Amino acid sequence: MSDVIYFDNNATTRIEPQAYQAMAPYLTELYGNPSSIHSFGAGCGSEGDNTAIRGILEGAPEKRHFVTTAVEHPAVLGLGQHLEKKGYRVTWLGVNEDGMLDLDELRDSLSDDTAMVSIMYANNETGVVFPVREAGEIVKARGIPFHVDAVQVPGKIELDVKNSPIDLLTVSAHKFHGPKGVGALYVRRGITLRPFIVGGHQERNRRAGTENVAGIVGMGEAAEFTAKDVAAEREHVGGLRDQLQKSLVSACPGARVNGAKSNRLPNTLNIAFEYLEGESILVLLDEFGICASTGSACTAGSVEPSHVLRAMKVPPQWLQGAVRFSLSRYNTPAEIAFAADKIPGIVQRLQGLSALGRVGTRETLPGQAS
Ligand code: PLP
């Protein structure tokens, strides 16, 4: 077992050695300008999301309504807020207590003024998987462009864009053992996309700028590696996740698994410990070399409770105490056993320190409504 137990794979993953080796020549001897290569390798996931959404909206300036969900990653959430400031009407679709989307709410939100719909495939904090096929059928029945942020999906569940009602789909290499700062945006033939980065004619006029060749090569290699044996990996990683979940739920009274009743990514466990703060748990986990996260990496360090857990109406005594364990194919049963052995002690120690923990039967925190 290595010194570090890495359970933060929804934040970023370790680069796969073959991807790294494939990139090396493009950073040294193969340095030619790639303008003649016709692949579409955008920047990171955030850039892919921005390219898709801004590119569609700009192509239909007469339509002023944008539909997304309240639990998106900040890449889409922030853009939606920006669009609101620019005068767009934005529908923020809610989720139920299990983090699941309501397809009737989606259907009812659509109008002749709707320029596009963008929803995530799987939630980065809870792992909850949305029914994107059904959602896409509803959206396409109205002839509206449909974008899916699938950044958390590759290697975790099967992804088939060709046989689905998806017009645009974003992935990001560093979430599937590829390099950081490179991603891909799938654009269905026939979809008109205005460039977000304007300038030269690279990438068939869709994104100006000399391509990050080494990054794109590394992403291709990582994609091939990741696409192999997805079913077997899902079973392996899902088994480890389920084991960790079972151990923690039985050893930590008051622990609550967020999104447990929904279809979830097999690698993700979002578990909240009553009356504790996730950040304190992370500090003590770190002493044992265990890396996890309280939610999305982009909000780490912020004291605001997660917008995802708030949208799920997680009761206040669990809102601050969520920890996300996100596994990868590189994790082992020994690492799970080690974590399952150490975490209950950490939780007990913190609950002992916490005045709130000592009155752990209260339903609400002081000053908060139930
Ligand atoms: N979308 C989702 C669902 C994510 O989880 C992330 C990253 O955590 C992003 C978009 C942004 O990707 P990137 O970090 O490559 O910009």
XYZ file of C-alpha atoms and ligand atoms in Angstrom:
386
model
C 0.000 0.000 0.000
C 1.465 3.400 -0.938
C 1.855 6.211 1.625
C -1.020 8.130 0.095
C -4.506 6.706 -0.227
C -6.092 8.712 -2.976
C -9.889 8.919 -2.740
C -10.332 12.211 -4.603
C -10.688 11.059 -8.187
C -13.726 13.244 -8.949
C -11.400 16.216 -8.389
C -8.595 14.882 -10.553
C -6.894 11.581 -11.356
C -3.368 10.268 -11.497
C -2.041 10.323 -15.055
C -1.893 6.920 -16.657
C 1.776 6.090 -17.580
C 0.962 5.252 -21.206
C -0.714 8.635 -21.679
C 2.311 10.384 -20.235
C 4.709 8.440 -22.461
C 2.616 9.168 -25.542
C 2.772 12.895 -24.802
C 6.526 13.159 -24.290
C 7.603 13.265 -27.990
C 5.168 16.131 -28.638
C 6.825 18.192 -25.948
C 10.304 17.533 -27.373
C 11.155 16.493 -30.937
C 7.661 16.578 -32.536
C 7.119 20.289 -32.123
C 5.608 21.225 -35.517
C 2.511 23.436 -35.668
C -0.568 21.204 -35.829
C -2.896 23.475 -37.792
C -3.645 20.806 -40.333
C -4.945 18.302 -37.803
C -8.717 18.253 -37.750
C -9.566 16.974 -34.318
C -11.548 19.087 -31.915
C -9.617 19.143 -28.677
C -10.854 22.015 -26.598
C -9.302 23.140 -23.315
C -10.532 21.819 -19.981
C -14.076 20.785 -19.047
C -14.955 24.344 -18.121
C -13.931 25.535 -21.560
C -15.903 22.757 -23.241
C -19.046 23.743 -21.302
C -18.548 27.429 -22.121
C -17.853 26.690 -25.779
C -21.001 24.592 -26.104
C -23.369 26.931 -24.288
C -22.073 30.259 -25.547
C -21.628 28.839 -29.053
C -25.277 27.768 -29.284
C -26.714 30.887 -27.652
C -24.796 33.156 -29.949
C -26.155 31.302 -32.962
C -29.775 31.917 -31.831
C -29.718 35.473 -30.403
C -33.494 35.878 -30.699
C -34.069 33.159 -28.059
C -33.535 34.342 -24.492
C -34.317 31.326 -22.314
C -31.697 28.869 -20.992
C -32.543 25.718 -19.017
C -30.134 23.960 -16.655
C -30.171 22.445 -13.161
C -29.522 23.834 -9.684
C -26.823 21.211 -9.024
C -24.436 21.820 -11.926
C -20.700 22.135 -11.510
C -19.612 25.812 -11.205
C -18.506 25.644 -14.859
C -22.195 25.728 -15.902
C -23.658 27.235 -12.715
C -21.450 30.326 -12.986
C -22.201 30.708 -16.666
C -25.961 30.489 -15.976
C -25.643 33.245 -13.373
C -23.665 35.314 -15.851
C -26.380 34.829 -18.471
C -29.017 35.988 -15.987
C -27.063 39.215 -15.522
C -27.000 39.607 -19.300
C -30.803 39.466 -19.393
C -31.442 35.793 -20.120
C -34.256 34.020 -18.354
C -32.674 30.963 -16.727
C -34.668 28.000 -15.411
C -32.823 26.207 -12.613
C -34.383 22.736 -12.481
C -34.557 21.358 -8.954
C -33.786 17.876 -7.623
C -35.569 15.765 -5.037
C -34.114 14.580 -1.699
C -32.256 11.821 -3.509
C -30.645 14.319 -5.871
C -32.778 13.212 -8.830
C -34.124 15.389 -11.624
C -37.860 15.648 -12.303
C -38.470 15.074 -16.024
C -41.959 16.623 -15.850
C -40.414 19.824 -14.523
C -38.001 19.759 -17.458
C -40.848 19.203 -19.956
C -42.910 22.032 -18.438
C -39.986 24.451 -18.513
C -39.530 24.352 -22.293
C -41.003 27.036 -24.530
C -40.580 28.454 -28.025
C -38.126 30.921 -26.500
C -35.820 28.175 -25.115
C -32.432 28.474 -26.831
C -30.920 25.322 -25.322
C -30.882 22.895 -22.405
C -27.687 21.904 -20.577
C -27.697 19.254 -17.862
C -24.941 17.244 -16.263
C -24.741 13.494 -16.799
C -23.481 12.666 -13.315
C -23.054 14.897 -10.299
C -19.465 15.489 -9.217
C -20.353 15.745 -5.509
C -22.849 12.931 -5.001
C -22.318 10.783 -8.104
C -26.074 10.843 -8.849
C -26.624 9.936 -12.521
C -29.342 11.838 -14.371
C -31.557 10.103 -16.960
C -29.956 11.977 -19.869
C -31.460 9.786 -22.580
C -35.031 10.453 -21.374
C -34.238 14.125 -20.789
C -32.739 14.390 -24.277
C -35.803 12.836 -25.881
C -38.011 15.440 -24.203
C -35.735 18.280 -25.311
C -35.267 17.004 -28.886
C -39.040 16.528 -29.305
C -39.201 20.342 -29.114
C -36.287 20.743 -31.556
C -34.095 22.386 -28.876
C -30.284 21.861 -28.792
C -29.224 19.599 -25.900
C -25.815 19.795 -24.170
C -24.584 17.338 -21.567
C -21.701 17.937 -19.150
C -20.331 14.399 -18.937
C -17.050 15.331 -17.254
C -17.571 12.784 -14.454
C -18.586 9.901 -16.698
C -15.722 8.380 -18.760
C -14.488 5.093 -17.324
C -17.214 4.990 -14.657
C -20.283 4.127 -16.730
C -20.727 3.409 -20.440
C -21.075 6.455 -22.635
C -22.503 6.235 -26.143
C -23.150 9.597 -27.771
C -23.895 8.260 -31.233
C -27.021 6.384 -30.164
C -28.412 9.039 -27.894
C -30.338 12.298 -28.265
C -27.296 14.363 -27.241
C -26.170 17.230 -29.500
C -23.115 18.375 -27.545
C -21.142 16.629 -24.814
C -18.168 17.735 -22.719
C -15.424 15.563 -21.213
C -12.161 16.516 -19.492
C -8.978 14.425 -19.725
C -7.745 14.870 -16.153
C -10.844 13.096 -14.804
C -9.930 9.902 -16.635
C -6.198 9.563 -16.068
C -5.177 12.021 -18.781
C -3.402 15.399 -18.553
C -4.898 18.550 -17.055
C -6.068 21.489 -19.162
C -7.360 19.472 -22.110
C -10.826 18.178 -22.858
C -13.092 17.400 -25.742
C -16.428 18.687 -26.915
C -18.501 16.348 -29.040
C -20.665 18.271 -31.525
C -23.256 16.349 -33.497
C -23.062 16.859 -37.248
C -25.523 19.550 -38.303
C -25.292 21.543 -35.071
C -24.168 25.113 -35.702
C -21.744 26.340 -33.120
C -20.336 29.866 -33.076
C -16.700 29.965 -31.875
C -16.169 31.067 -28.289
C -12.479 31.808 -28.839
C -12.262 33.840 -32.022
C -9.147 34.312 -34.147
C -7.433 31.790 -36.429
C -9.123 28.962 -38.274
C -7.984 26.033 -36.149
C -10.290 23.139 -35.290
C -12.536 23.852 -38.270
C -13.137 27.420 -37.156
C -14.555 26.250 -33.845
C -11.714 27.271 -31.568
C -8.929 29.647 -32.496
C -5.441 29.070 -31.165
C -2.632 26.594 -31.742
C -3.694 23.254 -30.360
C -2.200 21.677 -27.263
C -0.884 18.727 -29.248
C 0.791 16.846 -26.400
C -2.349 17.269 -24.287
C -4.603 16.010 -27.057
C -2.352 12.975 -27.648
C -2.335 12.233 -23.921
C -6.111 12.541 -23.787
C -6.495 10.134 -26.707
C -4.263 7.580 -25.029
C -6.094 7.961 -21.707
C -9.459 7.614 -23.484
C -8.388 4.319 -25.017
C -7.128 3.041 -21.685
C -10.304 4.175 -19.933
C -12.696 2.720 -22.491
C -11.278 -0.755 -21.926
C -13.199 -2.987 -19.545
C -15.571 -0.319 -18.230
C -17.947 -3.043 -16.998
C -15.197 -4.881 -15.094
C -13.853 -1.658 -13.627
C -17.335 -0.614 -12.604
C -17.695 -3.845 -10.692
C -14.263 -3.531 -9.074
C -14.620 0.113 -8.055
C -18.309 -0.258 -7.150
C -17.478 -3.188 -4.867
C -14.834 -1.130 -3.055
C -17.177 1.858 -2.726
C -20.006 -0.307 -1.393
C -17.649 -1.885 1.137
C -16.483 1.518 2.380
C -20.076 2.764 2.584
C -21.262 -0.293 4.490
C -18.404 -0.110 6.993
C -18.811 3.605 7.659
C -22.585 3.521 7.976
C -22.419 0.692 10.492
C -19.499 2.133 12.499
C -20.569 5.813 12.573
C -23.989 6.400 14.141
C -25.798 9.302 12.470
C -23.893 8.982 9.183
C -26.016 9.720 6.143
C -25.233 8.781 2.545
C -26.328 11.565 0.208
C -27.983 10.306 -2.975
C -27.981 6.698 -1.713
C -31.388 5.874 -3.181
C -30.491 7.111 -6.667
C -28.533 5.550 -9.456
C -24.985 6.700 -8.667
C -21.547 6.571 -10.233
C -19.912 3.408 -8.872
C -16.859 5.257 -7.570
C -18.530 8.006 -5.518
C -19.535 8.033 -1.863
C -20.833 11.293 -0.375
C -21.311 10.664 3.325
C -22.244 13.256 5.953
C -21.419 12.974 9.643
C -23.933 14.598 11.954
C -22.950 17.948 13.539
C -19.394 17.802 12.194
C -17.515 19.908 9.695
C -16.193 18.134 6.635
C -13.062 20.274 6.627
C -12.044 19.043 10.107
C -12.502 15.450 9.010
C -10.283 16.063 5.976
C -7.498 17.445 8.169
C -7.511 14.322 10.347
C -7.803 12.020 7.330
C -4.719 13.699 5.949
C -2.754 12.600 9.039
C -3.343 9.031 7.864
C -2.439 9.906 4.266
C -6.068 9.657 3.125
C -7.040 12.249 0.494
C -10.727 13.051 0.105
C -12.779 16.183 -0.410
C -15.788 17.981 0.988
C -17.416 18.550 -2.377
C -16.281 20.008 -5.634
C -12.638 21.067 -5.647
C -13.594 24.515 -6.821
C -15.433 25.271 -3.576
C -12.852 23.755 -1.212
C -11.971 26.210 1.523
C -15.308 27.982 1.272
C -17.527 27.879 4.332
C -20.725 27.947 2.304
C -22.550 24.621 2.396
C -22.648 22.812 -0.918
C -25.270 24.110 -3.361
C -25.900 20.495 -4.361
C -26.728 19.342 -0.833
C -28.867 22.428 -0.262
C -30.812 21.707 -3.442
C -31.381 18.180 -2.050
C -32.718 19.751 1.169
C -30.225 17.876 3.316
C -31.193 18.708 6.938
C -28.940 21.300 8.640
C -27.179 18.906 11.026
C -25.611 17.129 8.032
C -25.044 20.092 5.728
C -21.499 20.937 6.842
C -20.321 17.425 7.585
C -20.228 15.863 4.124
C -17.118 14.138 2.840
C -16.760 12.880 -0.706
C -14.726 9.744 -1.272
C -14.208 9.198 -4.999
C -12.305 6.085 -5.994
C -10.539 4.934 -9.154
C -9.407 1.657 -10.682
C -6.092 2.130 -8.872
C -7.622 1.745 -5.385
C -7.282 -1.559 -3.550
C -9.217 -3.565 -0.926
C -6.337 -2.964 1.521
C -6.816 0.803 1.194
C -10.542 0.470 1.826
C -9.917 -1.692 4.894
C -7.402 0.841 6.232
C -9.803 3.763 5.720
C -12.740 1.851 7.196
C -10.600 1.138 10.247
C -9.438 4.745 10.803
C -12.433 6.911 9.901
C -14.810 5.895 12.733
C -12.128 6.893 15.267
C -11.723 10.284 13.605
C -15.477 10.864 13.671
C -15.729 9.861 17.334
C -12.819 12.105 18.242
C -14.401 15.107 16.530
C -17.837 14.381 17.938
C -16.257 14.267 21.385
C -14.698 17.696 20.769
C -17.818 19.212 19.317
C -20.249 20.786 21.771
C -22.899 20.217 19.152
C -21.917 16.581 18.904
C -22.448 16.151 22.618
C -26.039 17.292 22.234
C -26.354 15.176 19.148
C -30.021 14.456 19.613
C -31.106 17.958 18.563
C -32.809 18.201 15.219
C -31.492 21.625 14.241
C -28.471 23.792 14.844
C -28.981 26.897 17.006
C -30.466 29.726 15.012
C -31.442 27.530 12.057
C -34.921 26.604 11.012
C -35.716 22.934 10.824
N -18.107 19.650 -15.005
C -18.069 18.759 -14.010
C -19.272 17.893 -13.734
C -16.927 18.631 -13.220
O -16.888 17.739 -12.232
C -15.804 19.470 -13.507
C -14.586 19.406 -12.663
O -14.654 19.020 -11.495
C -15.897 20.372 -14.581
C -17.063 20.441 -15.311
C -14.763 21.279 -14.942
O -13.711 20.559 -15.534
P -12.250 21.168 -15.601
O -11.655 21.075 -14.241
O -11.514 20.303 -16.574
O -12.386 22.576 -16.071
